[in-house]
Structures are given as C-alpha cells and as structure tokens.
CSV table of C-alpha atoms in Angstrom, one decimal:
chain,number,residue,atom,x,y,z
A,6,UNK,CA,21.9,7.2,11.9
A,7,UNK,CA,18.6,8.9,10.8
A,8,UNK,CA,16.4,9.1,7.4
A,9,UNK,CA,18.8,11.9,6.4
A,10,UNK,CA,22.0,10.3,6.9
A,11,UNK,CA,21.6,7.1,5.5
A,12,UNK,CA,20.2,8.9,2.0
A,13,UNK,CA,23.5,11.1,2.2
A,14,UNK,CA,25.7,8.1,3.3
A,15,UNK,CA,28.0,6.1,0.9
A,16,UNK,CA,27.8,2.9,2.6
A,17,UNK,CA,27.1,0.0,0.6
A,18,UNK,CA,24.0,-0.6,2.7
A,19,UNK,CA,23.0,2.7,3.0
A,20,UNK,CA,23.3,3.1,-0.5
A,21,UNK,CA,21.1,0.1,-1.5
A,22,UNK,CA,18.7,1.5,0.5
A,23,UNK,CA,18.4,5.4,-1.3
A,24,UNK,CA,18.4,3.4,-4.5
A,25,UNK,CA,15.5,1.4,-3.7
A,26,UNK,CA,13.8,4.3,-2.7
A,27,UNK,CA,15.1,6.6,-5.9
A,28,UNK,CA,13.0,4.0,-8.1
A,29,UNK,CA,9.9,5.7,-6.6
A,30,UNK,CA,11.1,9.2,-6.8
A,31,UNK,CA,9.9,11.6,-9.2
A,32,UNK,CA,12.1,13.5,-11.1
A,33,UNK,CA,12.7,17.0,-11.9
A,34,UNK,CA,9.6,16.5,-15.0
A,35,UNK,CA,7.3,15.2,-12.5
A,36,UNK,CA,6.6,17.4,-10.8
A,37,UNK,CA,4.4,20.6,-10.8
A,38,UNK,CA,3.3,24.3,-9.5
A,39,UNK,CA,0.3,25.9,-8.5
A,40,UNK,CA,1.7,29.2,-10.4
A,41,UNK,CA,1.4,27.5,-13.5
A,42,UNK,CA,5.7,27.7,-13.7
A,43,UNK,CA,8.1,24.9,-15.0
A,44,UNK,CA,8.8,23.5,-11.3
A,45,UNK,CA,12.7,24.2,-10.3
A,46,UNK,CA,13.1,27.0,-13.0
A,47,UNK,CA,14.2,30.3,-12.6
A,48,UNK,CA,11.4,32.5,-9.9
A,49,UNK,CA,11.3,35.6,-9.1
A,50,UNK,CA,13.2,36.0,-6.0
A,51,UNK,CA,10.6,37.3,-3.1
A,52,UNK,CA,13.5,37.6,-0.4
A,53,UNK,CA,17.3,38.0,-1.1
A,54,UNK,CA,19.4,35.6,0.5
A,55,UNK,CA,21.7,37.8,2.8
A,56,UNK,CA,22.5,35.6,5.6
A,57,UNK,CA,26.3,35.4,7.2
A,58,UNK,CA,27.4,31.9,7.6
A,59,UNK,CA,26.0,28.0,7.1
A,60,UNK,CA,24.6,28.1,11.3
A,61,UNK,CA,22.7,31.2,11.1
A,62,UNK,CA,21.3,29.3,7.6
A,63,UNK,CA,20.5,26.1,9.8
A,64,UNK,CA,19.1,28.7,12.4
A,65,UNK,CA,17.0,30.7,10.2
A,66,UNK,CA,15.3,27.2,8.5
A,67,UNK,CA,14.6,25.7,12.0
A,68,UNK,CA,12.8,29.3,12.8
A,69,UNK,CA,10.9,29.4,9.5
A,70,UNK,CA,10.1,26.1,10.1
A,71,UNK,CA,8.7,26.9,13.6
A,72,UNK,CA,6.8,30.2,11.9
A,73,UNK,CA,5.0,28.4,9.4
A,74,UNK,CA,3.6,26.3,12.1
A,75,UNK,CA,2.4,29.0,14.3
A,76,UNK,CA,0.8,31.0,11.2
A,77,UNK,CA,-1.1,27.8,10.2
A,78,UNK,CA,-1.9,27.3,14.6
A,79,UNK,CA,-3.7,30.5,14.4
A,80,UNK,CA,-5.4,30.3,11.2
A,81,UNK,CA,-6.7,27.1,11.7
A,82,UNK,CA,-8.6,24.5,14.8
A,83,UNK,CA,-5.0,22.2,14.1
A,84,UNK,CA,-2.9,23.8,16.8
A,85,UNK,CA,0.3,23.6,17.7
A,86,UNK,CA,2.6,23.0,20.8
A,87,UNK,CA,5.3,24.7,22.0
A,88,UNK,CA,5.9,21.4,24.2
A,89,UNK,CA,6.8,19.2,21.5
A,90,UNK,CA,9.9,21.4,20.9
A,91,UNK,CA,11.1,20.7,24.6
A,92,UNK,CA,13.5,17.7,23.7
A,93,UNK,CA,15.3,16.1,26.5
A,94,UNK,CA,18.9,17.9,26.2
A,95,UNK,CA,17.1,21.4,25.7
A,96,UNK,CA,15.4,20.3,29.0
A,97,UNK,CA,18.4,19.6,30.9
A,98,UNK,CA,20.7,23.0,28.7
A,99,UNK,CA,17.5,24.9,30.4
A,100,UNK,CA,17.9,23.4,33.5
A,101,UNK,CA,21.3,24.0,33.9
A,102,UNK,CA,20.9,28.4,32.7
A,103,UNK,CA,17.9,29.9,34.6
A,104,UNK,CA,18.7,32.7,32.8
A,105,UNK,CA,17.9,30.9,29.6
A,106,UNK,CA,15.0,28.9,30.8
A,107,UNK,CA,13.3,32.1,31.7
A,108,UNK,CA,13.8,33.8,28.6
A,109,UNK,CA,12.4,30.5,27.2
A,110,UNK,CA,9.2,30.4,29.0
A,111,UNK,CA,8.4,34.0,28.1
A,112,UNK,CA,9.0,33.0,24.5
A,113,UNK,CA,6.4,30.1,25.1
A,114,UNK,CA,4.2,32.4,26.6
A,115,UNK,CA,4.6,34.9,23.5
A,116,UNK,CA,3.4,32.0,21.0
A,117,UNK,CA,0.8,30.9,23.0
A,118,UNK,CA,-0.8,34.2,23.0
A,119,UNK,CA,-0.5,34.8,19.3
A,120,UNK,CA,-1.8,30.7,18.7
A,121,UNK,CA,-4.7,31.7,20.9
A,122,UNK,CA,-6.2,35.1,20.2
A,123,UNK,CA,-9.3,36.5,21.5
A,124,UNK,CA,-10.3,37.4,17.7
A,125,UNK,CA,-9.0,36.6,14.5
A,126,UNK,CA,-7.9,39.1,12.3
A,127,UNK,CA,-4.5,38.6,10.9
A,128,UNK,CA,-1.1,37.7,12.8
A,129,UNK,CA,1.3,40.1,13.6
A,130,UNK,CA,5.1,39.2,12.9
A,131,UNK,CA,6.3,40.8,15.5
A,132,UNK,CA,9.9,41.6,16.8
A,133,UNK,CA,8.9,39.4,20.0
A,134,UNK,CA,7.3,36.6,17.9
A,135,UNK,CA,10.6,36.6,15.6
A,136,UNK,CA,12.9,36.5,18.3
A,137,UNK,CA,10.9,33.9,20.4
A,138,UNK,CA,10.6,31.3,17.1
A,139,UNK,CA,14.7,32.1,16.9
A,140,UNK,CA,15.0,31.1,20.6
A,141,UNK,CA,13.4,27.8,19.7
A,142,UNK,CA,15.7,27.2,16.9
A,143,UNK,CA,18.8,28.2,17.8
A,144,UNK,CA,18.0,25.3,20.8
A,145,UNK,CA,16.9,22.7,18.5
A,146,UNK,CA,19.9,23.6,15.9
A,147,UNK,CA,22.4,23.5,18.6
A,148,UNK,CA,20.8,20.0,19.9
A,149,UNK,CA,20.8,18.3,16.8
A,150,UNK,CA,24.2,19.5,16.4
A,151,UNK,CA,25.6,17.7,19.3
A,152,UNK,CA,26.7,21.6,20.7
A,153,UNK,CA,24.1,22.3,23.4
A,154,UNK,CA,25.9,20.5,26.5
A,155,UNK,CA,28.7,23.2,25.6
A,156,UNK,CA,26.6,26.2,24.5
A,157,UNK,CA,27.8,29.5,26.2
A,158,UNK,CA,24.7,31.4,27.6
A,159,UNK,CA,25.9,34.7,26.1
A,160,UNK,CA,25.7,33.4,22.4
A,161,UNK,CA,22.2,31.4,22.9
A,162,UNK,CA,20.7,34.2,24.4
A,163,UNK,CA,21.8,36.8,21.7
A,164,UNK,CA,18.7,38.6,19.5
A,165,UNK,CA,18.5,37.6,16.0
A,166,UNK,CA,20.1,40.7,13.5
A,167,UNK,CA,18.0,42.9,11.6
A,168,UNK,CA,18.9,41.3,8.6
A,169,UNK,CA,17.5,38.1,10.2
A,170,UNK,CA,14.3,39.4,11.2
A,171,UNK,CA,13.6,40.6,8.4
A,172,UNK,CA,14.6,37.7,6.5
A,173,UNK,CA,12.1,35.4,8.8
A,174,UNK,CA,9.4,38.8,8.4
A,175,UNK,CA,9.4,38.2,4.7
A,176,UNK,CA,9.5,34.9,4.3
A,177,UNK,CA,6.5,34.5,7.0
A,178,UNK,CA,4.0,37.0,4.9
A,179,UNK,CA,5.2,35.6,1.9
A,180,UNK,CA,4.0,32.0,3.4
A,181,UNK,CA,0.4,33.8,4.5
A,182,UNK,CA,-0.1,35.2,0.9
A,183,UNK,CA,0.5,31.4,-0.4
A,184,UNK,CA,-1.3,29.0,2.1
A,185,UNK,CA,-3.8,31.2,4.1
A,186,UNK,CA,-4.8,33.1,1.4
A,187,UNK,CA,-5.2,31.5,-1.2
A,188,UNK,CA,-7.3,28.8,0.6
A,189,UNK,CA,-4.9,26.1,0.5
A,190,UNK,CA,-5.0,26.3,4.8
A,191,UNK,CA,-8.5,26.8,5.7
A,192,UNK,CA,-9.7,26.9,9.2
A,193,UNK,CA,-10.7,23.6,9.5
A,194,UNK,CA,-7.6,22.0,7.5
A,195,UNK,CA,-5.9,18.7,9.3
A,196,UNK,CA,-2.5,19.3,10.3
A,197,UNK,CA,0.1,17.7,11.5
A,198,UNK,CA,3.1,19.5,12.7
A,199,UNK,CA,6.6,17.5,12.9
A,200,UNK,CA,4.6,14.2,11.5
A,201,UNK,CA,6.4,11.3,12.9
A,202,UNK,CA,6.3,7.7,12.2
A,203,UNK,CA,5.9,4.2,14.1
A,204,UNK,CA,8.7,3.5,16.7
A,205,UNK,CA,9.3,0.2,14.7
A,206,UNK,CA,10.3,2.8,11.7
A,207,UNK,CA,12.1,5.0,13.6
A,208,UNK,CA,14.4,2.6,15.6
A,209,UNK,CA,14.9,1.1,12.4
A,210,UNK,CA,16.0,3.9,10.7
A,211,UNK,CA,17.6,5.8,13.5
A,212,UNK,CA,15.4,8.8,13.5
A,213,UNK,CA,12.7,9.6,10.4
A,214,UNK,CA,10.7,13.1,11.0
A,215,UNK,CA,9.2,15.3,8.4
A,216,UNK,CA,8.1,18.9,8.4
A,217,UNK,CA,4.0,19.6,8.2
A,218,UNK,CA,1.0,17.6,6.5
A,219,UNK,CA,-1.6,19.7,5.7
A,220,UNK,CA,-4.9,18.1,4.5
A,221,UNK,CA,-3.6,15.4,2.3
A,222,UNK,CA,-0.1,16.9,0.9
A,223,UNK,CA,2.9,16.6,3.0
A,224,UNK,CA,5.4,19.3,2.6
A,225,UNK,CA,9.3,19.7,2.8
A,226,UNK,CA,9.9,23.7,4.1
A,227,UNK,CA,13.0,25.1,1.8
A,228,UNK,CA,14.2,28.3,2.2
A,229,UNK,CA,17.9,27.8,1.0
A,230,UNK,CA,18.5,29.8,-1.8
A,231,UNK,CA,19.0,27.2,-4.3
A,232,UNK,CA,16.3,26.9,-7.3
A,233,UNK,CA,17.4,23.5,-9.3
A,234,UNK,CA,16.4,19.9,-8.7
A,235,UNK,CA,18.0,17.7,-5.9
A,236,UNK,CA,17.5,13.8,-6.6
A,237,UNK,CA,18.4,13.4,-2.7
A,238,UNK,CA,15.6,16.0,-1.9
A,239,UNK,CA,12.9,14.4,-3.7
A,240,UNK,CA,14.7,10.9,-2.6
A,241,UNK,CA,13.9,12.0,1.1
A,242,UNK,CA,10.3,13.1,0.1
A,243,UNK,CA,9.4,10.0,-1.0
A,244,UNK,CA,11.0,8.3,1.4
A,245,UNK,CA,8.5,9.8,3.8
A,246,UNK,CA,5.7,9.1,1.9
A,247,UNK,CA,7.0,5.3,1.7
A,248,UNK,CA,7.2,5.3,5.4
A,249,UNK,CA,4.2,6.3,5.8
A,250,UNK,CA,2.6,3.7,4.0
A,251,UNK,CA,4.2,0.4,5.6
A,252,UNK,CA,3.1,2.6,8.8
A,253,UNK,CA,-0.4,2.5,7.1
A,254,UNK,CA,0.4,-1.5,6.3
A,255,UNK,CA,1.3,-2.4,9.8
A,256,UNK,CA,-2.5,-0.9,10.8
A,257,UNK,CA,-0.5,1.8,13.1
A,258,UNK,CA,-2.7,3.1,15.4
A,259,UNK,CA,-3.9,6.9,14.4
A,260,UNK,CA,-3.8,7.6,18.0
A,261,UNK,CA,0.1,7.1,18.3
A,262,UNK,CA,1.3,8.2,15.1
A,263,UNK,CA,-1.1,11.5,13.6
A,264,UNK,CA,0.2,11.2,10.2
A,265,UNK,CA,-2.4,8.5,9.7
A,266,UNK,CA,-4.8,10.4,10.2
A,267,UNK,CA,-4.2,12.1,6.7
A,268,UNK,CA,-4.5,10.2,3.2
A,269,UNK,CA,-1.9,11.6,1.6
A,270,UNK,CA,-1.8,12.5,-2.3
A,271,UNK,CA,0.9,14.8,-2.7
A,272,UNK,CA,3.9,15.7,-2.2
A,273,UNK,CA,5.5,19.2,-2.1
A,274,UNK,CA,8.5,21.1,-1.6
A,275,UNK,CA,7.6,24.8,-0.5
A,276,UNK,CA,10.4,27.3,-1.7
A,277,UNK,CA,10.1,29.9,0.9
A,278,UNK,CA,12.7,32.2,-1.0
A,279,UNK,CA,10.2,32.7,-4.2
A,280,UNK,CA,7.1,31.5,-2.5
A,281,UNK,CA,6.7,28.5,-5.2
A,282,UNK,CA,5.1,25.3,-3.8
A,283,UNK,CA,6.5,22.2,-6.3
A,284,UNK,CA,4.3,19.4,-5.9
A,285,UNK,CA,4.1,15.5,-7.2
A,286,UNK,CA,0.9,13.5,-7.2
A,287,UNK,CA,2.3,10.4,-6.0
A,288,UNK,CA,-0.8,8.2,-7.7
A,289,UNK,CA,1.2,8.5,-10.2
A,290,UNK,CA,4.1,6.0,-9.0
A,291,UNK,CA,3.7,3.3,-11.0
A,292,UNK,CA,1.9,0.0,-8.7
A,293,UNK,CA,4.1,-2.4,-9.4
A,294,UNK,CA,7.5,-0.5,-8.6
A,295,UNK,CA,5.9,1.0,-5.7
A,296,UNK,CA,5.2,-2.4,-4.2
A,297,UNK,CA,8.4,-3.5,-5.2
A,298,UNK,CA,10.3,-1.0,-3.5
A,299,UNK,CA,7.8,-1.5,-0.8
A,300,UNK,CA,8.1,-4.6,-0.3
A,301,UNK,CA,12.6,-4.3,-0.4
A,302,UNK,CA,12.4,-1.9,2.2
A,303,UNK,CA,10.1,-3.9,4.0
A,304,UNK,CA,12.6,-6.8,4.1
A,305,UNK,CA,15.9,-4.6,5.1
A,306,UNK,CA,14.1,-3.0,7.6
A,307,UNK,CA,12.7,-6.7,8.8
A,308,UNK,CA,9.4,-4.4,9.6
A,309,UNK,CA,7.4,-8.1,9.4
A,310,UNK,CA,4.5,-7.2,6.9
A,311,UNK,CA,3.5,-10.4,4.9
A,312,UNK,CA,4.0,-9.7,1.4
A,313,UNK,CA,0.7,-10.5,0.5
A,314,UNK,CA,-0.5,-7.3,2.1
A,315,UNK,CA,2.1,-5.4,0.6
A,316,UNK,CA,0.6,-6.7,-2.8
A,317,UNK,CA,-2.6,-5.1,-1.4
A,318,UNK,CA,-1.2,-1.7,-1.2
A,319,UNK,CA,-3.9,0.0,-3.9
A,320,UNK,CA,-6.1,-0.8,-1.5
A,321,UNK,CA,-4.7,1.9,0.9
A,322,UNK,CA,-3.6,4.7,-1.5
C-alpha cells in the first residue's frame, strides 16, 4: 500500500489515518492564487481536454510531469536525471525488447541535449522531445500499473497522436509563461525533482513520493480537467508536507533525502489545463493541531520521535 492508497482506502485503519491528517488540511477557503482568482473557481480554459480514454490521461500526466522537469533542468543549475526514471521492471521490460531499449536510449539522449545546451535561449518543444518524455511515461504508467511484464512491443513503441502532442505542446508553454517567466523558477532556484522521503517513511507507508519542490513550495502537477476542490487532493498535499517534517524531526540526513534541503512554506496545486497555481501557506496550520496530528501519526507509524521533540516542532517550521 502507498501514500495514495491508504488516503483512498476505506479501511478502518487507513481511514484513521486520512482523518488525522484531514485536521491539518486546508480547505477549499484556504487557499490562494497568484492571478489574484478565487482558487478552484471557474478559469479560463488554456488547453481543451480532448484526450481518448482514462490510460492515455494517466499517460499524458506522467509526460507532463516529466516535461515540467526538463523545462525547469534547462532553465535552472537544479538538473534533472533521466536515470532516476530507470526503475527496476523498466530495466528488466528494456532488457528483454532491444528494440525498445534502443528507442529508449535515443530518447535519453534527446533530453540530455536539450537539459544541456550550449547556450540558453528558450526550449524548443519539439516533436522528438514530446515523443521522448511519452516514451518515459508510457514505461512508468505501465509499471506502476502492474502491465509492463506483459506489455506488447508494438503498443509501447507507438508515437503519441497529434492531439497528444499538442496537448503536452500547450500545456508545456503554458507552464514556461507561468514559472520561467514570471520569475517564480530562476536560474539558481533549488529543486528537487520526484522529492522522496526517509526509508523509515516509506516502508511504513508503502511508498510516499511527491511531484517537484521548487525553492520553498512543493507542488502537486494537475492537468485533469477538473476545476473544484478535492479534500483527498489537499489531504495528500499535506500529507507530504507532514512527512516531511517527522523526516525533518528524525534529523534525516540532507544527503539521503533532498527534500531537506528545502524549508518549505507552501503548498501548491499547479492546474496545468488553465495555468492557475493554487497555493496554501501552511504557517498558517494551527501549532497545536499540527503537533497533534504530528505526533498521532508519529505513534501509528511507530517512527520513534520522543514527543517532546515533536512539542518542538515551531522550532523547525
């Protein structure tokens, strides 16, 4: 079971769990936008939702995903690694299909050209880009899944549509226009891609990873179609925030878990769709129910902070 699952799962334990974490969630009044717009109201739509099924959806938000990191790579010193996609069944899949692994190493060879350019001007979406970063996902998707051990070489292979390359086009200039422009990514912003947590929280949990931390907001990339507020979305937000600080209590080192190095102060959904960023300034958690729920989750997860250090918790915010 992951992060994920248990806030989606109706065991009673499960349950107990998203509950103590739903105390510190903000809801739909908390939070705000950088447009100045009522966060989870009715945007302008930027890029039309055309997409075929719910797998090419799961595709298309692994790919964005993927994007966003290699626009931020090249804009900034933070860069990313096409390594840390490489997961241990997508290994062996590759293994097992030359024909696949090739097109996968010239795909990693694509984004490492565009993460390292000889001068800096501004990215180019390209077709090969687009259908290198839908490579990637259609692995990971497929992985996750539990389908890659059966995948037929024909169908992982296959070129993203028009309509889908378009669709990842848009979203990806939109995305430039609101972080690299605007400032919010500068060039020597601290970024962590796929942040991860302690391997005492993540065997506890089954599996915890979030999207990017950029500077001192950690983001959840949307870009399903829906506008209105989630209390499971911003349930799982927090949750990572949570996680990060009994990380931050156990003194993990910054070496072995990069999300440390940030101090995080927000949190954010970015709605790729519309190109709204809805954020929460989580100082605003109120002490005492934070180090309540803190210290609950602390004791189901038997993570073995003293409670007095939990108490301490302002101390690290």
């Amino acid at each position: 079971m992951s992060l994920s699952s248990i806030i989606r799962s109706t065991e009673p334990e499960c349950k107990a769990i998203r509950e103590i974490i739903r105390t510190t969630a903000p809801l739909k009044n908390s939070f705000n936008t950088f447009s100045g717009l009522p966060a989870f109201s009715k945007y302008s739509i930027i890029n039309e939702y055309q997409l075929e099924n719910s797998f090419q959806s799961s595709i298309v938000g692994t790919a964005f995903d993927i994007l966003t990191k290699i626009i931020c790579s090249y804009y900034t010193n933070s860069k990313f690694n096409t390594d840390d996609l490489m997961q241990f069944w997508i290994a062996k899949y590759l293994h097992e299909n030359e024909d696949v692994q090739k097109l996968y190493y010239d795909a990693q060879n694509i984004v490492d050209e565009v993460i390292n350019p000889n001068i800096i001007t501004k990215i180019s979406l390209s077709c090969d880009l687009i259908a290198s970063v839908w490579l990637f996902a259609k692995l990971e998707v497929l992985w996750r899944s539990g389908f890659i051990k059966n995948a037929e070489k024909n169908d992982v292979i296959a070129s993203p549509s028009d309509i889908v390359k378009q669709d990842l086009m848009t979203m990806g200039q939109s995305f430039i226009e609101n972080f690299i422009d605007t400032g919010l990514v500068k060039s020597n912003s601290l970024i962590t891609y796929n942040p991860d947590f302690s391997t005492d929280v993540e065997l506890k949990l089954g599996g915890i990873v979030a999207d990017i931390c950029i500077d001192n907001t950690l983001y959840d990339i949307k870009s399903t179609k829906k506008l209105g507020f989630s209390i499971q979305d911003s349930i799982q937000l927090t949750a990572y925030y949570l996680f990060y600080l009994l990380d931050r209590l156990m003194s993990i080192d910054v070496d072995d878990v990069l999300l440390q190095r940030h101090e995080i102060k927000r949190i954010a959904f970015y709605k790729s769709r519309y190109g709204q960023i809805e954020y929460f300034n989580v100082e605003d958690i109120p002490l005492n129910i934070l180090i309540n729920a803190l210290i609950e989750l602390n004791r189901r997860f038997e993570l073995g902070i003293t409670e007095s250090k939990i108490i301490e918790i302002g101390d690290y915010k």
